[in-house]
PDB file of C-alpha atoms in Angstrom:
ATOM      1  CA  UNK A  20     199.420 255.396  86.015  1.00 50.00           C
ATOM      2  CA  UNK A  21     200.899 253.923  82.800  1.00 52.00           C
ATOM      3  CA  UNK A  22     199.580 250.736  81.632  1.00 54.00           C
ATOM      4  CA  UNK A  23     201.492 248.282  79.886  1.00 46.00           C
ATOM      5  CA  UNK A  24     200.403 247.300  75.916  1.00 53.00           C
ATOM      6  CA  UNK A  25     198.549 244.038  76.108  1.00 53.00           C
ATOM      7  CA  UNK A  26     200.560 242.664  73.710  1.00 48.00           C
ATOM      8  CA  UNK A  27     203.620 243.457  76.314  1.00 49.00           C
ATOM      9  CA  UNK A  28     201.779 241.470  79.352  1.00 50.00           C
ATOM     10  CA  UNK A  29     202.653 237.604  78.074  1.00 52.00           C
ATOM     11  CA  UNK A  30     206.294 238.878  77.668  1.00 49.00           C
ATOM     12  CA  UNK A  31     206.757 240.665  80.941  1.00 46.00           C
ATOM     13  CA  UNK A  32     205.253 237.270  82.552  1.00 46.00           C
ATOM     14  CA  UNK A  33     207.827 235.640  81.172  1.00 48.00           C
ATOM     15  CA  UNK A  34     210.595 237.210  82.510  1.00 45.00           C
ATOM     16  CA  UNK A  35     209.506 236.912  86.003  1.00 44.00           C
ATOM     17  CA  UNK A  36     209.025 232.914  85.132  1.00 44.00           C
ATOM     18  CA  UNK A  37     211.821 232.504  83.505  1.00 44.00           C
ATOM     19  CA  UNK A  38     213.846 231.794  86.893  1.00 44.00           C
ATOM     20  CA  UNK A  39     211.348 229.209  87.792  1.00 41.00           C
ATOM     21  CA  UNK A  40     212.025 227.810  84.527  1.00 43.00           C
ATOM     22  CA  UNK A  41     215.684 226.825  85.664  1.00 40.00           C
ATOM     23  CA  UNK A  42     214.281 223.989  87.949  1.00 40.00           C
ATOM     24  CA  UNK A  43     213.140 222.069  85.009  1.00 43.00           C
ATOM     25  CA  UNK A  44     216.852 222.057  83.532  1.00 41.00           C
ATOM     26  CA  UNK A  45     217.398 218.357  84.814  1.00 38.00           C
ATOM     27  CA  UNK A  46     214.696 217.175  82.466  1.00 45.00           C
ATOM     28  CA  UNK A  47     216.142 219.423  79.578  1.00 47.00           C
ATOM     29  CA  UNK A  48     219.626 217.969  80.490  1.00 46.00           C
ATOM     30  CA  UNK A  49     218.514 214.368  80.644  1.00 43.00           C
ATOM     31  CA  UNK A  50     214.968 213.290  79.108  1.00 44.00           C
ATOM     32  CA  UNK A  51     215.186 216.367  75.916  1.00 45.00           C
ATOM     33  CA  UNK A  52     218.641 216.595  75.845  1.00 45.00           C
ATOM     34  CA  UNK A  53     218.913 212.447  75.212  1.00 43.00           C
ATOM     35  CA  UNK A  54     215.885 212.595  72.423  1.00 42.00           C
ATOM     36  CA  UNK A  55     218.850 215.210  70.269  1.00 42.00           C
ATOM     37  CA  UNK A  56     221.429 213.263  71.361  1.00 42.00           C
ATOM     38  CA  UNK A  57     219.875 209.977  69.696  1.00 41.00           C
ATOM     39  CA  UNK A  58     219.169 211.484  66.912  1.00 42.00           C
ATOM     40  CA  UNK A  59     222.370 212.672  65.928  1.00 40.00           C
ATOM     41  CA  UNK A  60     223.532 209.323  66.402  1.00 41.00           C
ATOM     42  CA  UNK A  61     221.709 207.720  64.270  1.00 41.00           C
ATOM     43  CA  UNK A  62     221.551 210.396  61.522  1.00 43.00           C
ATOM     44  CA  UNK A  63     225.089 211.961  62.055  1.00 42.00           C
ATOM     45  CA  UNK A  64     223.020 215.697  62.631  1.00 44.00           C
ATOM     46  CA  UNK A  65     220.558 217.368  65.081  1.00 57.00           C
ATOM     47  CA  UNK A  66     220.468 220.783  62.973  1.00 59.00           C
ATOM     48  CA  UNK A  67     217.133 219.530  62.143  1.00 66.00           C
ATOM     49  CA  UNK A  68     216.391 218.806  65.856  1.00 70.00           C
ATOM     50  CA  UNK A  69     217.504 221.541  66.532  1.00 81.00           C
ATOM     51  CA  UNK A  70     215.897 223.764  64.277  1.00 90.00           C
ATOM     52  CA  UNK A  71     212.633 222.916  65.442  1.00 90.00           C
ATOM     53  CA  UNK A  72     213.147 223.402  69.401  1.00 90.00           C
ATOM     54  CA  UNK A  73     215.169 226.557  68.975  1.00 91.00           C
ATOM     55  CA  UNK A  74     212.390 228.124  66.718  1.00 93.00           C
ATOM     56  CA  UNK A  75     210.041 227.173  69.550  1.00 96.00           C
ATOM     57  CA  UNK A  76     211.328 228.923  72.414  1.00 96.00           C
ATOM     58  CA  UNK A  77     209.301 232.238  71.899  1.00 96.00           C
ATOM     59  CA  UNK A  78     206.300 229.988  71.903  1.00 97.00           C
ATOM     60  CA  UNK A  79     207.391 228.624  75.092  1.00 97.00           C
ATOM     61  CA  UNK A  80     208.054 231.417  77.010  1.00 97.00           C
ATOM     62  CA  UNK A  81     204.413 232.688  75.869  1.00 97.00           C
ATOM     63  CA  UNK A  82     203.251 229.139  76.827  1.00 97.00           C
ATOM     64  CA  UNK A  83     204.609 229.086  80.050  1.00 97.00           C
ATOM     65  CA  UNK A  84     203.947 233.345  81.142  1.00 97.00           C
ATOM     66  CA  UNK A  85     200.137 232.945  80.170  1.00 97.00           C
ATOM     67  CA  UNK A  86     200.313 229.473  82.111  1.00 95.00           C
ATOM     68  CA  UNK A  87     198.575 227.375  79.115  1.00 95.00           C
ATOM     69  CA  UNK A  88     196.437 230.432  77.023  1.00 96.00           C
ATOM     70  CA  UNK A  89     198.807 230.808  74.261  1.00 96.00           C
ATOM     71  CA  UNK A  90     199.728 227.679  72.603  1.00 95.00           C
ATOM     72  CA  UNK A  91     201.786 228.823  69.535  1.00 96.00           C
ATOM     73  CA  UNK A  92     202.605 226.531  66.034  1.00 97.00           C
ATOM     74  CA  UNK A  93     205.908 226.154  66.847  1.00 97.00           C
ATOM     75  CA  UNK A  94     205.312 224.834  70.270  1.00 97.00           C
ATOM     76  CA  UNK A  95     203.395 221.982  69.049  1.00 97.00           C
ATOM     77  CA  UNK A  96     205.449 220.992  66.621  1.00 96.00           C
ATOM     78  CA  UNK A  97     208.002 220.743  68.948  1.00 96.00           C
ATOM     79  CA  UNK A  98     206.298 218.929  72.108  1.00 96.00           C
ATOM     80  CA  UNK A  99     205.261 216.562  69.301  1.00 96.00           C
ATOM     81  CA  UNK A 100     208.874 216.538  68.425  1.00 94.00           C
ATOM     82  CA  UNK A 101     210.063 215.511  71.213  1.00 94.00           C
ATOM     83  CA  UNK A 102     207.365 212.936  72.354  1.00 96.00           C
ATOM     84  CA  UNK A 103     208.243 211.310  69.083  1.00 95.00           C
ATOM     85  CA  UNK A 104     211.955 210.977  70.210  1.00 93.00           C
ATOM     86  CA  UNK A 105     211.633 210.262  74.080  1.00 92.00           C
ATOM     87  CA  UNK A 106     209.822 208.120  75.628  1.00 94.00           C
ATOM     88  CA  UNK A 107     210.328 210.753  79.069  1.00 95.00           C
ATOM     89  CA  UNK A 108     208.895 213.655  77.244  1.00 95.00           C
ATOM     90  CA  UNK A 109     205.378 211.811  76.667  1.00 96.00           C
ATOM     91  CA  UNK A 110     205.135 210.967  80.270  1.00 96.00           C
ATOM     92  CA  UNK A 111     205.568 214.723  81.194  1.00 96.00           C
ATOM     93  CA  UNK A 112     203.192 217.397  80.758  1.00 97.00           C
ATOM     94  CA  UNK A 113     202.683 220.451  77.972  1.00 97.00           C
ATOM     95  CA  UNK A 114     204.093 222.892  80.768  1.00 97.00           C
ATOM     96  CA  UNK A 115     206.561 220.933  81.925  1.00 96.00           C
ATOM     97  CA  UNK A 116     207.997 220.520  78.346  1.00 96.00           C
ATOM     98  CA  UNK A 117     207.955 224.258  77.736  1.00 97.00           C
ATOM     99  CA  UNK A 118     210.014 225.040  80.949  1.00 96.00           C
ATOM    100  CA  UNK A 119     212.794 222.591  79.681  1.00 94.00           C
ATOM    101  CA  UNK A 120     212.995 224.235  76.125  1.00 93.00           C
ATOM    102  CA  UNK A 121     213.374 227.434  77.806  1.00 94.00           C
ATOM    103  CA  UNK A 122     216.184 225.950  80.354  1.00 93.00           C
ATOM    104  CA  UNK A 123     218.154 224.481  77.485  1.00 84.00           C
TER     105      UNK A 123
END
């Protein structure tokens, strides 16, 4: 029997849990979505805001398939990101965060 690369595991987790994923889409439509939506109000762009969540979704997906062992750089700086810009997103947890970037 074949066995998969370690390094392959977190990523084939992630697939399967990326359907599960799609339940948190009313927080990334609401709470996450509003905390990009104010800021490009108020600064007349969210390429920054952007910038930072996109570049986190490989962290997220790792995040989320190893259920909470890999916490990547970019992942932080975005759950801090977005705890900074919505008052939702610091009520919710780590996990709960990562699903939403992924649904988005």
């Amino acid at each position: 029997m074949t066995r998969l690369p370690s390094l392959l595991v977190p990523f084939a987790l992630a697939l399967l849990v990326l359907p599960l994923a799609a339940g948190a889409s009313s927080f990334a439509g609401t709470s996450a979505g509003s905390a990009s939506g104010a800021s490009s109000n108020s600064s007349g762009s969210s390429s920054g805001d952007d910038k930072v969540i996109l570049a986190a979704r490989d962290d997220a997906a790792a995040f989320v398939a190893s259920d909470g062992q890999i916490r990547g750089a970019r992942l932080q700086a975005a759950l801090v990101h977005l705890r900074e810009q919505d008052a939702a997103a610091r009520e919710s947890s780590d996990l709960a965060l990562a699903q939403a970037l992924l649904a988005r």
